[in-house]
XYZ file of C-alpha atoms in Angstrom:
595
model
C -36.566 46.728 -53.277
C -34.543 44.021 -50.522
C -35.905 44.893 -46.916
C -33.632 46.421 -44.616
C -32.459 44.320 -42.210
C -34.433 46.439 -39.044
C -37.821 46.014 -41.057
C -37.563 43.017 -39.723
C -39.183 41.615 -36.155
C -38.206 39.119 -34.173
C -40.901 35.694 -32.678
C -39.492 32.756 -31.032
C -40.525 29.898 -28.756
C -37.055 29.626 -27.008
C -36.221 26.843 -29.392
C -35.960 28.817 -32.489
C -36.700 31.865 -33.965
C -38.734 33.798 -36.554
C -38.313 36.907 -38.640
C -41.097 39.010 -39.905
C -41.180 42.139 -42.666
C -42.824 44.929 -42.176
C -44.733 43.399 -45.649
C -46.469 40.564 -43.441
C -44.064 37.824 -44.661
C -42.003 35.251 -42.510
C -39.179 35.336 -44.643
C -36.789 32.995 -41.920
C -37.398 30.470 -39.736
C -35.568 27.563 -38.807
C -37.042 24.141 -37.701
C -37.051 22.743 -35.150
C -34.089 24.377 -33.905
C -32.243 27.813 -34.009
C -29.210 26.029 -35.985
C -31.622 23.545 -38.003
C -31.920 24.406 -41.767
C -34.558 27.290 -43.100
C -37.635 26.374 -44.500
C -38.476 30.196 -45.336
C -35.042 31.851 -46.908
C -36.038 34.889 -48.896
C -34.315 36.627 -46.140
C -31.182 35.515 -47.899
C -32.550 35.103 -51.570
C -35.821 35.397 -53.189
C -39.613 34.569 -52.671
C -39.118 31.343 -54.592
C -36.777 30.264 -51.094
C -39.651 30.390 -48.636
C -42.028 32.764 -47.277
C -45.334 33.162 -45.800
C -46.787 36.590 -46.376
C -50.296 37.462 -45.267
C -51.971 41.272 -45.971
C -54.546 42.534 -47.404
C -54.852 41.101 -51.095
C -53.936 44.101 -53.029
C -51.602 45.392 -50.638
C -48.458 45.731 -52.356
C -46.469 47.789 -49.716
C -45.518 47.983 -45.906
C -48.290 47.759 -43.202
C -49.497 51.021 -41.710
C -48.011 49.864 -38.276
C -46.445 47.194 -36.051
C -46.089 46.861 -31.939
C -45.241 44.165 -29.799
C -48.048 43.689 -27.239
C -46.435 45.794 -23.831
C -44.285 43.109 -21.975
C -44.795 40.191 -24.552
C -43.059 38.825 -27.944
C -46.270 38.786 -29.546
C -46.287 40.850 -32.688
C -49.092 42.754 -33.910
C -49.328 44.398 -37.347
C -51.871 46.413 -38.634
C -53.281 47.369 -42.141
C -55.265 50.524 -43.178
C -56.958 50.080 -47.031
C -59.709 51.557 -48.745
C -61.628 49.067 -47.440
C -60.954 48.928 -44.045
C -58.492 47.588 -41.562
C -57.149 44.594 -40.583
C -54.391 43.005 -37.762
C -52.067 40.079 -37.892
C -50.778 38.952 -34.449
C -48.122 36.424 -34.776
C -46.333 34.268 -32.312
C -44.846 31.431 -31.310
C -46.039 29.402 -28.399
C -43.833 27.738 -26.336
C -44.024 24.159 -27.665
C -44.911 21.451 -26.252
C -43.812 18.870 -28.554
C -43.739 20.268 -31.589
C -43.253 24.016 -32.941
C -46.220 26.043 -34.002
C -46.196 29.007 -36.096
C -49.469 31.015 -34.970
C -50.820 33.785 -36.847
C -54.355 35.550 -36.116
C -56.014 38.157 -38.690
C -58.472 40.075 -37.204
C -61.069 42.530 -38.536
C -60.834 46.292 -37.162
C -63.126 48.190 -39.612
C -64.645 47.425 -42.868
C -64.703 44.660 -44.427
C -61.294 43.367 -45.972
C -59.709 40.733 -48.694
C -56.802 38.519 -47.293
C -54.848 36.777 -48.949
C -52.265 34.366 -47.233
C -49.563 32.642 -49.409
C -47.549 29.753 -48.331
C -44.023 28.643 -49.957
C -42.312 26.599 -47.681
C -38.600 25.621 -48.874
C -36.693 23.323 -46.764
C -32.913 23.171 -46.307
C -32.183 26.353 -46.947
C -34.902 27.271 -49.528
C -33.412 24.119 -52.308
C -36.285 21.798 -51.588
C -39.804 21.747 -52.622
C -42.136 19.719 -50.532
C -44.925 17.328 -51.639
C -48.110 19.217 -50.637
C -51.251 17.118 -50.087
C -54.442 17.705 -48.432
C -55.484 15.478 -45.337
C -58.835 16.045 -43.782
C -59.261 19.915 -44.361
C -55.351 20.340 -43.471
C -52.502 20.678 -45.909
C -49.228 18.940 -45.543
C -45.983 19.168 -47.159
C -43.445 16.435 -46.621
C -39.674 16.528 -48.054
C -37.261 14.050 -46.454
C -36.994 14.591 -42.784
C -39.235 17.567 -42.322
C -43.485 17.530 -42.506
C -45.327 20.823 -41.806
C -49.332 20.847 -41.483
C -50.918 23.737 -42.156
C -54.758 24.538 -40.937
C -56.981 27.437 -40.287
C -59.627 28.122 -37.619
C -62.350 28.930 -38.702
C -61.509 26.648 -42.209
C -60.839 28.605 -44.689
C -60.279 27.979 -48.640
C -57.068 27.000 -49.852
C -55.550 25.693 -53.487
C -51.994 25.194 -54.966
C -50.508 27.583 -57.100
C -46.975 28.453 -58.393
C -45.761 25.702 -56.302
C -47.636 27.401 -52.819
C -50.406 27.482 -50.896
C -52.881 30.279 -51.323
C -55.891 31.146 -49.184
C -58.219 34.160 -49.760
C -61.157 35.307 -47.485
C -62.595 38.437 -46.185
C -63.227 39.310 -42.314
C -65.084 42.109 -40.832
C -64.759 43.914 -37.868
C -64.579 42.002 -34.810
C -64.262 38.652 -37.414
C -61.107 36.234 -36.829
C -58.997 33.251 -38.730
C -56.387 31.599 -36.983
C -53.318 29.963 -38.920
C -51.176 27.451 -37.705
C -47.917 26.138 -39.137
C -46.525 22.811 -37.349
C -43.732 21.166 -37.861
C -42.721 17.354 -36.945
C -40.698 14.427 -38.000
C -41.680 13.098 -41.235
C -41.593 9.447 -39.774
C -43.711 10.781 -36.827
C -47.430 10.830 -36.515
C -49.077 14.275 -36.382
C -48.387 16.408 -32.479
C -51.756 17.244 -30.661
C -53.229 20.180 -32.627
C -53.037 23.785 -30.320
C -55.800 25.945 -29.681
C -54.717 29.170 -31.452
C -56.315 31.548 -29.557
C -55.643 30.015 -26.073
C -51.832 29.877 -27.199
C -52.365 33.500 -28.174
C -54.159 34.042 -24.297
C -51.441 32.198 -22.618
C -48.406 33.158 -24.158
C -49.627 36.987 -23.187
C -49.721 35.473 -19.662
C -46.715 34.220 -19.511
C -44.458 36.685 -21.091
C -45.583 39.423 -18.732
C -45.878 37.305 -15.777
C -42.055 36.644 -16.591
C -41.363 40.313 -17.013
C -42.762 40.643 -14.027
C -39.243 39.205 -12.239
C -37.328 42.348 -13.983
C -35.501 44.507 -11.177
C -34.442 47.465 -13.338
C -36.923 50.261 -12.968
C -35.118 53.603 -13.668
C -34.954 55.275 -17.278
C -34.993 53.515 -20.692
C -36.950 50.486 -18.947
C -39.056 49.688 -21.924
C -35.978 49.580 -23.764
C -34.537 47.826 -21.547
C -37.334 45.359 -21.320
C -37.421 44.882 -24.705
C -33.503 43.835 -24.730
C -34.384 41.416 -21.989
C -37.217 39.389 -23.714
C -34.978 39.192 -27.049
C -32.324 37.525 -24.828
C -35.017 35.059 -23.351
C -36.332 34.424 -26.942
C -32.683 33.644 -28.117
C -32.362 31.046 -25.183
C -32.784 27.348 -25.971
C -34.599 26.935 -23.202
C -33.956 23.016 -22.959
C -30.594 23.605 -22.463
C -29.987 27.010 -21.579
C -27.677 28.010 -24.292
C -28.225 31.704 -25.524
C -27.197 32.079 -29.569
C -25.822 35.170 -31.283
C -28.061 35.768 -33.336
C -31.156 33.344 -34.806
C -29.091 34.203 -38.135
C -26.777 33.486 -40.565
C -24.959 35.470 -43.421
C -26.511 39.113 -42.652
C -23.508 41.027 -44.083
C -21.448 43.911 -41.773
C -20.909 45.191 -45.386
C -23.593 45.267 -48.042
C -22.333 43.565 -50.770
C -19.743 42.152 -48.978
C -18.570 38.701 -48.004
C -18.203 39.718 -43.910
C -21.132 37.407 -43.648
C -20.841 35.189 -40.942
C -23.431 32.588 -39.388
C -24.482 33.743 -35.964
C -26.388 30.574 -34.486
C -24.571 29.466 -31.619
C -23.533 30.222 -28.588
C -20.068 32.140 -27.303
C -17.865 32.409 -24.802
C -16.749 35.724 -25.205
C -19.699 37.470 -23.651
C -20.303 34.745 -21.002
C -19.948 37.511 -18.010
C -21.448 39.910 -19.272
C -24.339 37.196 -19.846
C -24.327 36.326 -16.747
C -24.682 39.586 -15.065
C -27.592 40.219 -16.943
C -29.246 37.615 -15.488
C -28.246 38.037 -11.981
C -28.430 41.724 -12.278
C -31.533 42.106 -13.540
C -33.537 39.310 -11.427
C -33.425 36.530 -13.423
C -31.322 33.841 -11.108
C -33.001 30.725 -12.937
C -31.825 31.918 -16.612
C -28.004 32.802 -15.169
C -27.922 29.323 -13.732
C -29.053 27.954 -16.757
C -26.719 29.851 -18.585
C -23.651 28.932 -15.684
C -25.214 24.799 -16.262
C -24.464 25.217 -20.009
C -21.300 26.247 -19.817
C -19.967 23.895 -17.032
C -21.075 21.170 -19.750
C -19.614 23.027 -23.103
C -16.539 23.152 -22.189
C -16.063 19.858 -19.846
C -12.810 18.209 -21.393
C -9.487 18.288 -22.072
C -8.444 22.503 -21.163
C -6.539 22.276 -24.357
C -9.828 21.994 -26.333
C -11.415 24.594 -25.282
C -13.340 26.151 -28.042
C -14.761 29.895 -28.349
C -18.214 28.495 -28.908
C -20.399 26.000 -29.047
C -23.576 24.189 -30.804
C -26.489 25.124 -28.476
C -26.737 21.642 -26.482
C -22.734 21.922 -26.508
C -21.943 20.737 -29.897
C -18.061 21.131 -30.875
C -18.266 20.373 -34.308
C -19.384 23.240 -36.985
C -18.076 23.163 -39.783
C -18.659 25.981 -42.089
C -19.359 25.480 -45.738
C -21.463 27.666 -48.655
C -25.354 27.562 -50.232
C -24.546 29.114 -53.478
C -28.227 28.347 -54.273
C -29.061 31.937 -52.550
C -27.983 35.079 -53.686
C -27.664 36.491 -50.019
C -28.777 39.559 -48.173
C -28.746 42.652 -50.841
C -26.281 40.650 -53.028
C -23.995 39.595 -50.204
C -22.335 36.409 -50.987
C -21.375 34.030 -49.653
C -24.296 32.748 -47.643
C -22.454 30.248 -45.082
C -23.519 27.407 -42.363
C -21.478 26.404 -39.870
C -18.193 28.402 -38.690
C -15.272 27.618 -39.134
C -13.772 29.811 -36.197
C -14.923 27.144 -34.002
C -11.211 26.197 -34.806
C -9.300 29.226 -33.878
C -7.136 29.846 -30.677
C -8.766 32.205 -28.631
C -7.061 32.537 -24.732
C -9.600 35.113 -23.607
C -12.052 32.896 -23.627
C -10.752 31.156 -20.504
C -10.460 34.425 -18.668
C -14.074 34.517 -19.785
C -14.834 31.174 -18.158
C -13.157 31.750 -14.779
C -14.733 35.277 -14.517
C -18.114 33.915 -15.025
C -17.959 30.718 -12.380
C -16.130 33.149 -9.998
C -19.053 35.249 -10.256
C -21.886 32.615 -10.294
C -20.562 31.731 -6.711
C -19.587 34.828 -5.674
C -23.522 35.792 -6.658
C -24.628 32.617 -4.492
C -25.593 30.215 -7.235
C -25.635 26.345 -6.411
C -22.265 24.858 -7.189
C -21.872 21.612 -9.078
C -19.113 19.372 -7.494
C -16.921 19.423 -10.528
C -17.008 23.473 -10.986
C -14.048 24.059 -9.142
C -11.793 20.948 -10.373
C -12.865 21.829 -14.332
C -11.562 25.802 -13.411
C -8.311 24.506 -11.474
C -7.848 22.081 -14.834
C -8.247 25.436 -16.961
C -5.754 27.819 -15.003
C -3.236 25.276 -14.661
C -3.100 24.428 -18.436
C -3.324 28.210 -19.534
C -0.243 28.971 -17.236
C 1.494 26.536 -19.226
C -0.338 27.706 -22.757
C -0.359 31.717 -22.221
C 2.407 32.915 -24.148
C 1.558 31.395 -27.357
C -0.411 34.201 -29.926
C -3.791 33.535 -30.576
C -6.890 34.872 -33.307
C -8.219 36.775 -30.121
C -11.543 38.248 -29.118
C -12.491 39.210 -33.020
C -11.975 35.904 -35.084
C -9.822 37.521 -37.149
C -8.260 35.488 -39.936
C -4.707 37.429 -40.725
C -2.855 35.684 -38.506
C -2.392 34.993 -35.009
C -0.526 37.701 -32.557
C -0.113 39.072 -29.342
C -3.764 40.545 -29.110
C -3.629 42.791 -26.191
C -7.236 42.070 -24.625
C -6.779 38.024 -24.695
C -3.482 38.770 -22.461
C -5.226 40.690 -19.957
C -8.190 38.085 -20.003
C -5.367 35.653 -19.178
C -5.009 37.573 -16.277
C -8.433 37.951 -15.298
C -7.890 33.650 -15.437
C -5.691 33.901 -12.965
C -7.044 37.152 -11.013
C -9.938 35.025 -10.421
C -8.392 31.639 -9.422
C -6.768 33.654 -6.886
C -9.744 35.551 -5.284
C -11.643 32.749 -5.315
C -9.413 30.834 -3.178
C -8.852 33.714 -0.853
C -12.373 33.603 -0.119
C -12.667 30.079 -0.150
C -9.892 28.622 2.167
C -11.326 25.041 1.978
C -10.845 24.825 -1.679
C -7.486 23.686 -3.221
C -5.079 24.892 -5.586
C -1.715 26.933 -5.609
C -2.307 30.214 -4.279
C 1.373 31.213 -4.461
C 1.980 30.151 -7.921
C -1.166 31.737 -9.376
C -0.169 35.238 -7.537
C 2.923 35.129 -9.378
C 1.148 33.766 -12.903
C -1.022 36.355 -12.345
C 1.779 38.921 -11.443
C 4.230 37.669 -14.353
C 0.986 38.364 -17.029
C 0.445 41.941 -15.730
C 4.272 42.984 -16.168
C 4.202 41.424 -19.801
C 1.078 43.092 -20.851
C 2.251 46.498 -19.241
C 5.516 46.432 -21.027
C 4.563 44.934 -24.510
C 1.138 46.639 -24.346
C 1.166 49.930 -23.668
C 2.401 52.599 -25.659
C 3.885 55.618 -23.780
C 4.632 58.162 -26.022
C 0.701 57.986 -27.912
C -0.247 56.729 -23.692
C -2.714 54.313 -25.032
C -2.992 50.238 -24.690
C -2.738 48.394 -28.279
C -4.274 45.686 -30.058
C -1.597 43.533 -29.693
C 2.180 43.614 -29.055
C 4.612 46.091 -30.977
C 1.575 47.625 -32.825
C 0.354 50.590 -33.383
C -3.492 49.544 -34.014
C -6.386 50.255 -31.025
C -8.993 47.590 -30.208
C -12.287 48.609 -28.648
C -11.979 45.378 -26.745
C -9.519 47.398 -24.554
C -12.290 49.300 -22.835
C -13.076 46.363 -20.734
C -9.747 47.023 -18.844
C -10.945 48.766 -15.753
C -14.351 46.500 -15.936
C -12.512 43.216 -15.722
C -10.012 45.111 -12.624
C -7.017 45.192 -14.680
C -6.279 48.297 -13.875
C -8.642 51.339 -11.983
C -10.517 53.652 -13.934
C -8.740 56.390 -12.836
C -4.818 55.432 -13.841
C -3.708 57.621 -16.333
C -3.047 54.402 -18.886
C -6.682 53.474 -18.732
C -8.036 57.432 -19.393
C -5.571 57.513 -22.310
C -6.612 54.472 -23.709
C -10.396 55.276 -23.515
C -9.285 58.603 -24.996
C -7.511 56.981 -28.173
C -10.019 54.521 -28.752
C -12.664 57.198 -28.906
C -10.427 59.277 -31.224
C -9.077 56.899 -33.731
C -11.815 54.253 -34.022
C -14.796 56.621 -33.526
C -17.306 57.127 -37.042
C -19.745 59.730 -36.686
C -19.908 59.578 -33.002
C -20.134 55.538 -32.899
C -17.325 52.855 -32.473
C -15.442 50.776 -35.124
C -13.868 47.652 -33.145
C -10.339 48.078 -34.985
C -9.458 49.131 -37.948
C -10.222 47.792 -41.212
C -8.029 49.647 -43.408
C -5.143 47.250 -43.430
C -6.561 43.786 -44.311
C -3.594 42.536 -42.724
C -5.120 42.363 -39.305
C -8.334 40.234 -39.987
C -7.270 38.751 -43.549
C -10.640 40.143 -45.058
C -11.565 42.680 -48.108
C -13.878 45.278 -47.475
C -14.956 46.749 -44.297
C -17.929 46.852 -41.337
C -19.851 49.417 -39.656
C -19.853 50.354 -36.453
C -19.963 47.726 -33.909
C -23.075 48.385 -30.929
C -22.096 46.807 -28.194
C -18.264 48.293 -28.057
C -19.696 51.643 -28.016
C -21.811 50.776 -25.256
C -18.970 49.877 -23.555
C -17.631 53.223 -24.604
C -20.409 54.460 -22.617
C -19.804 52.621 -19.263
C -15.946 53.346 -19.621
C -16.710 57.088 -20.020
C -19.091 56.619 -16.941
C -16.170 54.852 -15.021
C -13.989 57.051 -15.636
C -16.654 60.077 -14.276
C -17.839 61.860 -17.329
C -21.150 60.877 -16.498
C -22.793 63.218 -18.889
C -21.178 62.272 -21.731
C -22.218 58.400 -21.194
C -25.749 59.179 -20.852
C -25.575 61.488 -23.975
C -23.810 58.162 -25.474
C -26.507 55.739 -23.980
C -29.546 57.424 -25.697
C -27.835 58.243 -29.129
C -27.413 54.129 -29.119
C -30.786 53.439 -27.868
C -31.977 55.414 -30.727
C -30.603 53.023 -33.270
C -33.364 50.445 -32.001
C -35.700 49.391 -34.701
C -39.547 50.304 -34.352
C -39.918 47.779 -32.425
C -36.539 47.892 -29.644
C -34.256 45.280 -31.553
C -30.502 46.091 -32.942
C -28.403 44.246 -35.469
C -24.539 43.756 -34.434
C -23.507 46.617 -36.437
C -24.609 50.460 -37.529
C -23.637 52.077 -40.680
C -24.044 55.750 -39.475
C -23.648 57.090 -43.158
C -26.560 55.104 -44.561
C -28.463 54.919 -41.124
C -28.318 51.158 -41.678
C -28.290 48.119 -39.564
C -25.589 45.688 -40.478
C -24.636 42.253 -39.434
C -27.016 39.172 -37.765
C -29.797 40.359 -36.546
C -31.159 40.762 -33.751
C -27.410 40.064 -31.786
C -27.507 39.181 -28.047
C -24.506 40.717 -27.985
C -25.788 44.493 -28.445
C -29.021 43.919 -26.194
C -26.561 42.088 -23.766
C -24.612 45.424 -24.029
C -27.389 47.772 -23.460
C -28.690 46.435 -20.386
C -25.391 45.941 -18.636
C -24.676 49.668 -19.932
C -28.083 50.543 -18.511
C -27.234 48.910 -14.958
C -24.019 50.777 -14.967
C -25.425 54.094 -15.430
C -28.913 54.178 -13.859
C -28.413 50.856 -11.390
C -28.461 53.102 -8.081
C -31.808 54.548 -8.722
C -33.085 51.697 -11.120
C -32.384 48.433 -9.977
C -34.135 47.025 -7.394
């Protein structure tokens, strides 16, 4: 039987990213980067496209339990057998040069059989490696990629079934440390780690970090928890925050709405950013604010809707029919190739996020205010044209609604900020009226009267979720009638079993795909703070913990929820639904839980 996407839990080093079963195996990781190719793909195929599973040798099921160590991303999973008990604690150290892949069996009670075994794949589970031994340590070499492998104490190892295999026993209070390191083939060996002091330290350091968290009111594990998954999805060398450490996790099972997930968008770059600031984490938001300024430095015309995670433009999607995909969902694809579309929102998403890195005090960088002037002026000249919008859809472009009234939050913001800031230059008067003209449109073309609801785009009669951000972004107030109907609609017509559908996929028309997707997390959280907005206060909090319920055992949520199979859908775990559950959390508990 395929795992479930939320058995799965989540170990990085802030340079990539590992997933772990609820059976004890690693079945993706990526090295040396988020977006570098897999060298353990059963996640998307079989066992014979990577693992690393380690349990007690005639364990043939799920462990007994799993927790992440309060405050940390280090994993601990436990096993109960006739024999006696045992604990794996995995992790990933923050590197120094090179990543390392820790994992640490201890004894509990009795005295208990491993058995550890090893099948690395690279790219994308098609290649097997050489394996050799060196000096007690085995190493596999393929092309670019060399991984050592070593245990402390030493224990046994042989080749079988083209893996590695080791097989000991431990008794209570009895340990064997694992490390996996990867390095350039053409590379001498990195400086071996200490496993346990990595194990010490990165304990240390993760709860010294959540130390800096501000929020203290209800749901602050949870909340906690949604904050260290956005840390661990943050390249820390360059401050870029992915999706999802994923590719190809399907929003339908058996569908092809598979989509890969590792790099890093502009569509969520405020909310991002409010996080951060919000939550008391200054250094990440700047980070965040640094990346940006250098994605999308250029020619305004180029703008793209995301980026490679050092600010890579180019990603071009293609397939690996080698792997069969997530329960049967094909096809498994790298690179995407909406990196191409037209998407205007995304500079409303820009200029909202600069204007509120100064407004919140950050350092500004002497080009910040010339690269925004560059991007209103050539989106006044650009904003009419239809675009894919928000969604990526691939039926067309239109109207869409939401990327018109991020046009105006473009100009909204060019204006305020030169209110505020006199000494700055630009043309006040002609962005009031840009910003004016935009309003008007979207108001006429927008809205529909007689059903009093907003639209997905122009002259339809479709809702978008996306439209919830209206009164957030200062559109329009909560309280005018438009925006109550609208949030009243969208509940209505795109609600399933008490969760949100972005749009509608009955009509194909409108994103060009077969098939459909679950419910999407982080527009019902924003369901949540528009209800709260709007003063049903109750019913957002009742909202809030029905979506905090969907977390996995261990606090982490896919992009989607099916709420008729009580499945997680889609990449996993998203930034963009923990991203949504702490803003939702600030917006509903901030006066009594942020400090």
């Amino acid at each position: 039987m395929h795992p479930r996407i939320e058995d799965y839990a989540l170990i990085s080093d802030e340079q990539t990213a590992a997933l772990i079963g609820k059976d004890g195996s690693v079945d993706w990781l990526c090295l040396p980067r988020f977006d570098s190719a897999a060298c353990f793909a059963r996640l998307l195929g079989d066992k014979d496209n990577g693992h690393w599973r380690i349990a007690p040798k005639h364990a043939k099921g799920l462990c007994s339990r799993r927790a992440y160590r309060p405050d940390t991303l280090v994993l601990d999973t436990e096993w109960e057998t006739e024999e006696g008990a045992i604990r794996v604690t995995d992790l990933m150290p923050q590197r120094d040069r090179a990543p390392d892949l820790v994992r640490v069996v201890e004894g509990l009670r009795g005295r208990v059989t491993v058995r550890s075994t090893l099948r690395l794949r690279f790219d994308y589970g098609s290649i097997v490696p050489w394996v050799r031994k060196s000096h007690g340590h085995r190493v596999a070499v393929a092309g670019p990629d060399s991984v050592w492998l070593r245990s402390d104490p030493a224990v046994p190892t042989w080749g079988e079934d083209f893996g590695t295999h080791s097989e000991f026993t431990v008794e209570e209070g009895e340990k064997v440390a694992f490390v996996l390191t990867w390095h350039p083939s053409h590379e001498p060996r990195p400086p071996m780690i200490d496993p346990y002091k990595a194990l010490h330290h990165s304990i240390r350091d993760w709860r010294k970090w959540v130390g800096h968290c501000r929020f203290d009111g209800p749901y602050r594990d949870t909340v906690v928890r949604s904050l260290i998954t956005l840390k661990a999805l943050t390249h820390r060398p360059t401050g870029g925050i992915v999706a999802a450490p994923t590719t190809s996790l399907p929003e339908e099972p058996g569908g092809v709405r598979n989509w890969d997930y590792r790099y890093c968008w502009l569509r969520d770059s405020t909310l991002t950013l409010n996080v951060g600031l919000s939550a008391g984490y200054r250094k990440e938001a700047e980070a965040w604010r640094d990346w940006l300024l250098r994605a999308v430095a250029g020619d305004p015309a180029d703008l793209q809707i995301m980026y490679g995670i050092a600010g890579e433009r180019r990603l071009p999607e293609f397939e690996v029919p080698w792997l069969s995909g997530f329960a049967d969902s094909v096809p498994v694809r790298i690179g995407n190739q909406a990196v191409e579309q037209l998407q205007l929102d995304v500079y409303g998403e820009v200029m909202d996020t600069l204007a509120l890195a100064r407004e919140a005090g950050l350092p500004t960088k002497p080009h910040m205010w010339a690269i925004q002037v560059a991007l209103v002026e050539w989106l006044r000249s650009a904003w009419r044209q239809p675009d894919e919008g928000l969604w990526e859809v691939r039926g067309g472009r239109r109207h869409f609604v939401h990327s018109k009234v991020m046009v105006w939050v473009a100009a909204d913001r060019a204006v305020r900020t030169l209110e505020r800031n006199p000494e700055l230059e630009g043309d006040l008067d002609g962005w009031r009226e840009f910003r004016d003209e935009v309003h008007r449109e979207v108001v006429e073309k927008g809205y529909d009267p007689e059903r009093n609801t907003f639209t997905q785009s122009y002259g339809s009669r479709e809702l978008d979720a996306a439209l919830l951000l209206i009164p957030r972004v200062g559109f329009l107030p909560p309280d005018d009638p438009r925006v109550v109907g609208t949030i009243d609609a969208i509940r209505t017509e795109l609600s399933h079993r008490g969760f949100l559908r972005r749009y509608s996929t009955d009509e194909a028309t409108v994103d060009g795909l077969p098939g459909s997707e679950g419910t999407f997390l982080a527009c019902s959280f924003w369901l949540a703070e528009a209800l709260h907005m709007t003063g049903r206060k109750q019913e957002a909090r009742e909202l809030f913990d029905r979506l905090v319920g969907l977390t996995n055992d261990v606090g982490l949520l896919a992009e989607e929820y099916d709420p008729v199979s009580g499945r997680q859908l889609g990449n996993f775990p998203q930034a963009f639904s923990h991203i949504g559950l702490v803003n939702t959390a600030l917006a509903l508990y901030g006066a009594d839980g942020a400090g």
